[in-house]
Each structure stands twice: as C-alpha cells, then as structure tokens.
XYZ file of C-alpha atoms in Angstrom:
350
model
C -17.170 7.656 -9.048
C -18.001 7.809 -5.337
C -19.860 11.309 -5.497
C -23.215 9.714 -6.143
C -23.189 7.081 -3.825
C -22.574 9.255 -0.537
C -24.833 12.043 -1.996
C -21.715 14.531 -2.867
C -22.627 17.409 -5.841
C -18.583 17.048 -6.551
C -15.749 15.941 -5.182
C -14.873 17.686 -1.714
C -11.292 16.788 -1.474
C -9.792 18.024 -5.183
C -6.254 18.780 -4.860
C -6.606 22.095 -7.417
C -6.683 25.297 -4.838
C -10.708 26.045 -5.021
C -11.497 29.236 -3.118
C -14.488 27.730 -2.622
C -13.988 24.877 0.041
C -10.922 27.243 1.950
C -11.253 26.451 5.417
C -9.696 28.961 7.465
C -7.742 27.570 10.857
C -6.471 30.585 13.035
C -3.129 30.392 11.363
C -5.153 30.934 7.595
C -7.266 33.133 9.132
C -4.385 35.856 10.505
C -2.416 34.896 6.856
C -5.621 36.194 5.166
C -5.947 39.431 7.173
C -1.998 39.971 6.894
C -3.038 40.279 3.093
C -5.485 42.091 3.649
C -3.997 44.569 5.560
C -1.531 45.098 3.117
C -4.028 45.857 0.334
C -5.828 48.317 2.764
C -1.799 49.664 2.916
C -1.314 49.835 -0.416
C 2.726 49.661 0.251
C 5.157 47.264 1.461
C 5.696 42.990 0.946
C 3.442 40.721 2.797
C 5.116 37.055 3.571
C 3.641 34.321 4.021
C 5.375 31.059 4.417
C 5.198 27.345 5.445
C 5.559 23.933 4.925
C 4.446 22.044 1.768
C 0.350 21.016 1.312
C -0.261 23.959 4.324
C -2.716 25.841 1.741
C -0.361 28.901 0.540
C -1.783 28.761 -2.787
C -4.804 27.807 -1.913
C -5.027 31.698 0.095
C -3.578 33.247 -2.449
C -6.292 32.373 -4.857
C -9.181 32.945 -1.930
C -7.703 36.486 -1.744
C -8.146 36.838 -5.656
C -11.338 35.677 -5.342
C -12.935 37.671 -3.041
C -11.432 41.625 -4.142
C -14.029 43.593 -3.720
C -11.391 46.713 -5.014
C -12.001 46.692 -8.676
C -9.550 49.396 -8.401
C -7.087 46.282 -7.923
C -5.403 44.602 -11.288
C -4.302 41.625 -9.860
C -1.638 38.990 -11.693
C -0.262 35.829 -10.263
C 3.104 33.670 -10.490
C 4.349 30.824 -10.049
C 8.481 30.556 -10.538
C 10.672 28.695 -10.785
C 14.309 29.669 -10.434
C 14.361 33.065 -12.295
C 16.891 35.538 -13.041
C 16.216 39.040 -12.925
C 15.678 39.423 -16.131
C 13.163 36.435 -16.512
C 10.988 37.563 -13.707
C 10.731 41.093 -15.405
C 9.429 39.268 -18.334
C 6.849 37.030 -16.975
C 5.594 39.963 -14.876
C 5.089 41.942 -18.420
C 3.534 38.874 -19.556
C 1.285 38.305 -16.371
C -0.120 41.814 -17.180
C -0.309 41.955 -20.162
C 1.747 44.160 -21.126
C 3.444 44.940 -24.822
C 7.211 45.452 -24.636
C 9.410 46.967 -27.022
C 12.480 45.585 -27.417
C 14.069 42.869 -25.150
C 16.693 44.284 -23.259
C 15.681 44.755 -19.367
C 15.684 48.422 -19.542
C 12.880 48.300 -22.387
C 11.151 45.763 -19.968
C 11.348 48.222 -17.074
C 9.854 50.771 -19.273
C 7.037 49.487 -20.218
C 6.076 47.959 -17.169
C 6.633 51.530 -15.482
C 4.437 53.322 -18.388
C 1.956 50.143 -17.460
C 1.679 51.571 -13.728
C 1.339 54.983 -14.612
C -1.426 54.697 -17.096
C -2.990 52.114 -13.992
C -2.411 54.834 -11.753
C -4.092 57.853 -14.061
C -6.973 55.337 -14.159
C -7.343 55.173 -10.349
C -6.077 51.942 -9.782
C -3.284 50.220 -8.945
C -1.394 46.668 -9.175
C -1.030 43.606 -7.269
C 1.771 40.580 -7.917
C 1.128 37.730 -5.997
C 4.028 35.596 -6.347
C 3.603 32.013 -5.492
C 6.274 29.309 -4.687
C 8.471 32.314 -4.124
C 11.547 30.057 -2.695
C 12.653 29.669 -5.565
C 13.628 32.145 -6.291
C 17.410 33.432 -6.091
C 17.646 36.734 -3.729
C 18.633 38.879 -6.509
C 15.488 38.241 -8.350
C 13.721 39.288 -4.548
C 15.714 42.053 -5.075
C 14.561 42.655 -8.174
C 10.852 42.735 -6.734
C 12.113 45.335 -4.423
C 13.999 47.275 -7.175
C 9.692 47.101 -8.867
C 8.485 49.110 -5.351
C 10.285 52.027 -6.329
C 8.044 53.101 -8.798
C 6.012 55.391 -6.807
C 4.158 58.611 -8.143
C 3.050 61.261 -5.762
C 4.871 59.341 -3.124
C 2.391 56.214 -3.530
C 3.898 52.721 -4.846
C 2.477 51.899 -8.304
C 2.557 48.020 -7.460
C 2.462 45.902 -4.377
C 3.759 41.970 -3.808
C 3.306 39.270 -2.078
C 5.374 36.653 -1.752
C 4.347 33.524 -0.707
C 7.215 30.067 -0.430
C 7.921 27.104 1.829
C 10.376 27.852 4.752
C 13.724 28.279 2.696
C 12.011 31.659 1.704
C 12.374 32.353 4.978
C 16.106 32.077 4.810
C 16.702 33.710 2.179
C 14.841 36.751 3.432
C 16.927 36.196 6.294
C 20.329 36.682 4.968
C 22.763 39.716 5.527
C 22.712 41.304 2.274
C 18.498 41.011 2.016
C 18.443 43.756 4.897
C 16.685 46.750 2.847
C 14.409 43.965 1.557
C 13.538 43.030 4.976
C 13.094 46.838 6.145
C 10.223 46.681 3.673
C 7.892 43.603 4.522
C 4.931 45.663 6.900
C 3.752 41.519 7.386
C 4.480 38.365 7.464
C 2.594 35.143 8.686
C 3.942 31.123 8.811
C 1.382 28.734 8.499
C 1.159 25.191 10.464
C -0.331 22.170 9.928
C -3.820 21.956 11.657
C -4.591 20.464 15.320
C -6.313 16.820 15.305
C -9.479 19.478 16.508
C -9.032 21.375 13.204
C -8.705 18.081 11.045
C -12.543 17.355 11.889
C -13.623 20.803 11.220
C -11.560 21.375 8.209
C -13.136 17.365 6.799
C -16.425 18.208 8.163
C -16.273 21.474 5.726
C -15.555 20.069 2.602
C -17.757 17.523 3.064
C -20.498 20.086 3.490
C -19.453 22.410 0.714
C -19.668 19.079 -1.753
C -23.689 18.975 -0.543
C -23.039 16.286 2.119
C -26.422 16.352 4.003
C -26.076 12.951 6.360
C -24.464 12.407 9.516
C -20.729 12.361 10.089
C -19.237 9.983 7.729
C -16.036 9.426 10.186
C -16.151 8.877 14.081
C -14.064 10.600 16.347
C -11.417 8.218 16.735
C -11.829 7.949 12.864
C -10.535 11.818 12.497
C -7.875 11.311 15.711
C -6.458 8.477 13.168
C -6.532 11.189 9.780
C -4.628 13.759 12.101
C -2.021 10.780 12.642
C -1.431 9.525 9.278
C -1.112 12.444 7.563
C 0.470 15.104 10.128
C -2.311 17.482 9.721
C -1.256 18.543 6.078
C -4.462 19.449 4.271
C -3.098 18.227 0.827
C -2.530 14.973 2.610
C -5.753 15.060 4.221
C -6.835 15.508 0.557
C -5.356 12.866 -1.188
C -5.990 10.614 2.333
C -10.166 10.778 2.278
C -10.245 10.933 -1.187
C -8.759 7.542 -1.207
C -11.019 6.297 2.063
C -14.193 7.470 -0.074
C -12.965 5.745 -2.953
C -12.157 2.515 -0.711
C -16.037 3.070 0.674
C -17.467 3.033 -2.008
C -15.818 -0.392 -3.988
C -16.567 -1.841 -0.183
C -19.946 -0.195 0.038
C -19.220 1.227 3.573
C -21.583 3.916 4.939
C -19.168 5.342 7.810
C -15.542 5.318 8.292
C -14.136 3.752 11.535
C -10.234 2.397 12.306
C -10.150 -0.217 9.982
C -10.680 1.102 7.112
C -8.073 4.216 7.417
C -5.706 1.781 8.910
C -6.534 -0.416 5.804
C -6.562 2.230 3.154
C -2.907 3.711 5.028
C -1.275 0.388 4.413
C -2.264 0.441 0.924
C -1.259 3.843 0.190
C 2.517 2.970 2.151
C 3.772 1.350 -0.488
C 2.802 3.182 -3.783
C 4.347 6.536 -5.405
C 1.464 8.730 -4.961
C -0.184 9.886 -1.967
C 2.432 8.800 0.631
C 1.392 9.972 3.875
C 4.783 10.686 5.895
C 8.566 10.551 5.334
C 11.017 9.173 7.522
C 14.251 11.199 7.129
C 17.544 9.073 8.697
C 19.934 11.335 10.575
C 23.087 12.869 9.198
C 25.435 10.202 10.455
C 23.109 7.540 9.685
C 22.853 5.808 6.343
C 20.545 3.569 5.228
C 21.788 -0.257 5.732
C 20.537 -0.926 2.329
C 23.061 1.653 0.942
C 25.951 0.414 3.140
C 25.493 -2.865 4.516
C 27.428 -5.915 3.025
C 25.755 -9.187 4.310
C 28.045 -12.419 4.008
C 25.491 -15.829 4.425
C 26.647 -19.490 3.969
C 24.267 -21.912 2.157
C 21.638 -22.502 5.135
C 21.182 -18.623 4.812
C 20.993 -18.695 1.114
C 17.714 -20.841 1.524
C 16.144 -19.088 4.286
C 16.887 -15.772 2.475
C 15.052 -17.451 -0.519
C 12.389 -18.469 1.388
C 11.483 -15.142 2.596
C 11.775 -13.605 -0.890
C 9.319 -16.198 -1.718
C 7.130 -14.888 0.972
C 7.283 -11.182 -0.328
C 6.859 -12.220 -3.543
C 3.544 -14.186 -2.356
C 2.088 -10.909 -0.663
C 2.970 -9.194 -3.869
C 0.390 -11.441 -5.829
C -1.889 -11.671 -3.268
C -1.830 -7.618 -2.706
C -2.371 -7.354 -6.822
C -4.821 -9.483 -6.843
C -7.547 -7.937 -4.200
C -6.675 -5.056 -6.264
C -7.650 -6.792 -8.973
C -10.739 -7.875 -7.209
C -11.688 -3.879 -6.032
C -11.887 -2.760 -9.945
C -14.033 -6.014 -10.673
C -15.934 -5.436 -7.993
C -15.818 -1.319 -9.119
C -16.511 -1.948 -12.692
C -19.215 -4.531 -11.740
C -20.810 -1.759 -9.762
C -20.860 1.085 -12.259
C -22.245 -1.605 -15.129
C -25.093 -2.374 -12.637
C -25.766 1.654 -12.002
C -25.806 2.282 -15.911
C -28.267 -0.900 -16.357
C -30.656 0.987 -13.594
C -30.432 4.092 -15.303
C -30.960 2.564 -18.337
C -34.410 0.785 -17.354
C -35.618 4.246 -16.354
C -35.321 5.915 -18.913
C -36.807 2.781 -20.981
C -39.906 3.259 -18.335
C -39.937 6.864 -19.082
C -40.260 6.666 -22.555
C -42.606 4.152 -22.484
C -44.919 6.305 -20.086
C -44.514 9.228 -22.260
C -45.875 7.445 -25.201
C-alpha cells in the first residue's frame, strides 16, 4: 500500500516478530545478555517476563536467529494451559522425537534417549517456552524434572521461560522453591521511554529502506509515546496506521494533528486499541448499574442526543468511504501510469 509512496522496501511495522527489526533498548539488551549468558553456562533456567507487547517473543526469535553454536539444537514452544503429560508430548513433537507408546513413561524415555544421542554427537538441547504464564505450576515443575536429565554431571537440556507478569507470581509461590533455585538469571522488560520510542521508530524505518529525513517531528514522537504508552506492539499498530493515513492524505511528514486524528479514529475500533482504562475494584461502570428515570422533556432531549450521535457515526462512516475511494483511485492511477510506461518500453524495443 504505502511502501512505494514513502520509499520503503517493505512494511516497517509488521506485527510478526522479525529479528532483522530487533531494537535493543537497555532492558532488552540486558534480557538478551542474560539469555546468551545462560547459553554459555549450559545449565539452569533463564526467565524473561514483561507486559503484553514488550518484545519477549522478538527476543526469543532474535536469539534463535543469532545462535552461532551449531552444537545447540533449539526448539520453541508457544504454550497454552498444558498438563505435564501434554507438555512432554509437545516437547517430543517440536524436537521431532519418535515416541513408542502414548504413556508418560514412554515419552520421557524417548526424550531421554534423544538427549543422550545428542550428547554423544557433542550437541545439547535448548527449549524456549513462550507464553509460559499459561502453564500451571505442576507443568513448570515438569520442566524442572526434565532438567534432571544429565550425563557425566552435565545437563542434557536447558529451558528458557518467557512470559507475562503473571509468570512471576507462579514462580514466587511457596511450592516452587526447587524451581527458583534452578534459575540462574531473570529479567523484566519494560515499555520504552520517549527517547527510546523515537529511536525504535527510526530504526525500523531505516531497516525498511527509508533514506529521507525523519517523517516525524520531535513533538510527534512524544505524542506517539503518550498514545502507545511505549509498548512496542502498540507502536507498530499505531505507526502502521499513521503511514496508511499519510498515504491516503498524501502527507510527506507527520505532526501533532495527523497523530491526533488517527488516534481518534482508532479509539472507536476493536483493533489497534492504544490504551485501556481499568476502573477501581469498588467502582462499577455506570452503564451497567445506574437506572435513569426521565420525564417527557428529558426523553425528547435524549432522542436529540441519540440522533446527534447517529449523525456523527454516519459522518465518520462517510469520511472513511471517501478515504477508501481516494485510495482506490490512487491505486488505479498508479496502475495506469505503470501500464503506460510498459507500453512505451515495448514500443521502444520494437
């Protein structure tokens, strides 16, 4: 869509994690250093936690993409609420371990045989468990039991856990003491600061081939930080939408007005929400509890308010349709110009 308009080689703010776009803030760099340290140690657990959208999966993908040790055989799990038996079956599946039988003992025996065979080849297994906050405590305990597979006093498998903040509560429970003693390092990711948001956006633009001056003013960067709360995933959603808006409106740079307009558009949508408001525990939404008694005059006024709201909705819908029509018109013009160039090129060749 907007790639050619702004001179990008690809979309710079895609949601899917891509190691090429990895941007290491101080917190992300520390987490990545802990992961690398854990690899060098070859034992114990590394735990990385952080709020939704702060880049835990991106760090895992970046680590897998940059592992230079051919003797490490890695697998990544994205978990749901798995029982210990289901976890073991998934581990066997991800490492492509053939399993004889379908009971837990057989699965464990197959995993152990696989790990021993790796060890004899001078290799070891690395298991990255993403979204680990979904795992029940007993399933995390099963991971600890897997770490007991050893040969010549050397662990045969190592596990990294990445999860949202609830993972910290699970690990800090009183019955998880044995697991905590196996953790050799942990890190907690935080949202980006205002300066980091600026560097993050510019980094992704450069990775996508942008060679012109900055698209955003300093005030614009500050406002983006405010709208997205510094969460990388929200930044990606918001700036991607900004670039589409800029393409439709034929903008060559972005200031406060464009950002506020896009933020207003997105505030009423299901996708790309920029922030959510949580009411205190003792406060319930008025729309759910309050019964309003109105007389006839108030009823008339209420109907007027409803009609005004409908009018605003229709007006917004019309604006969206106009933008889409302009977008389609622009695409048709681009195709027409491209077709004309091709015809000229074919004529000159003849």
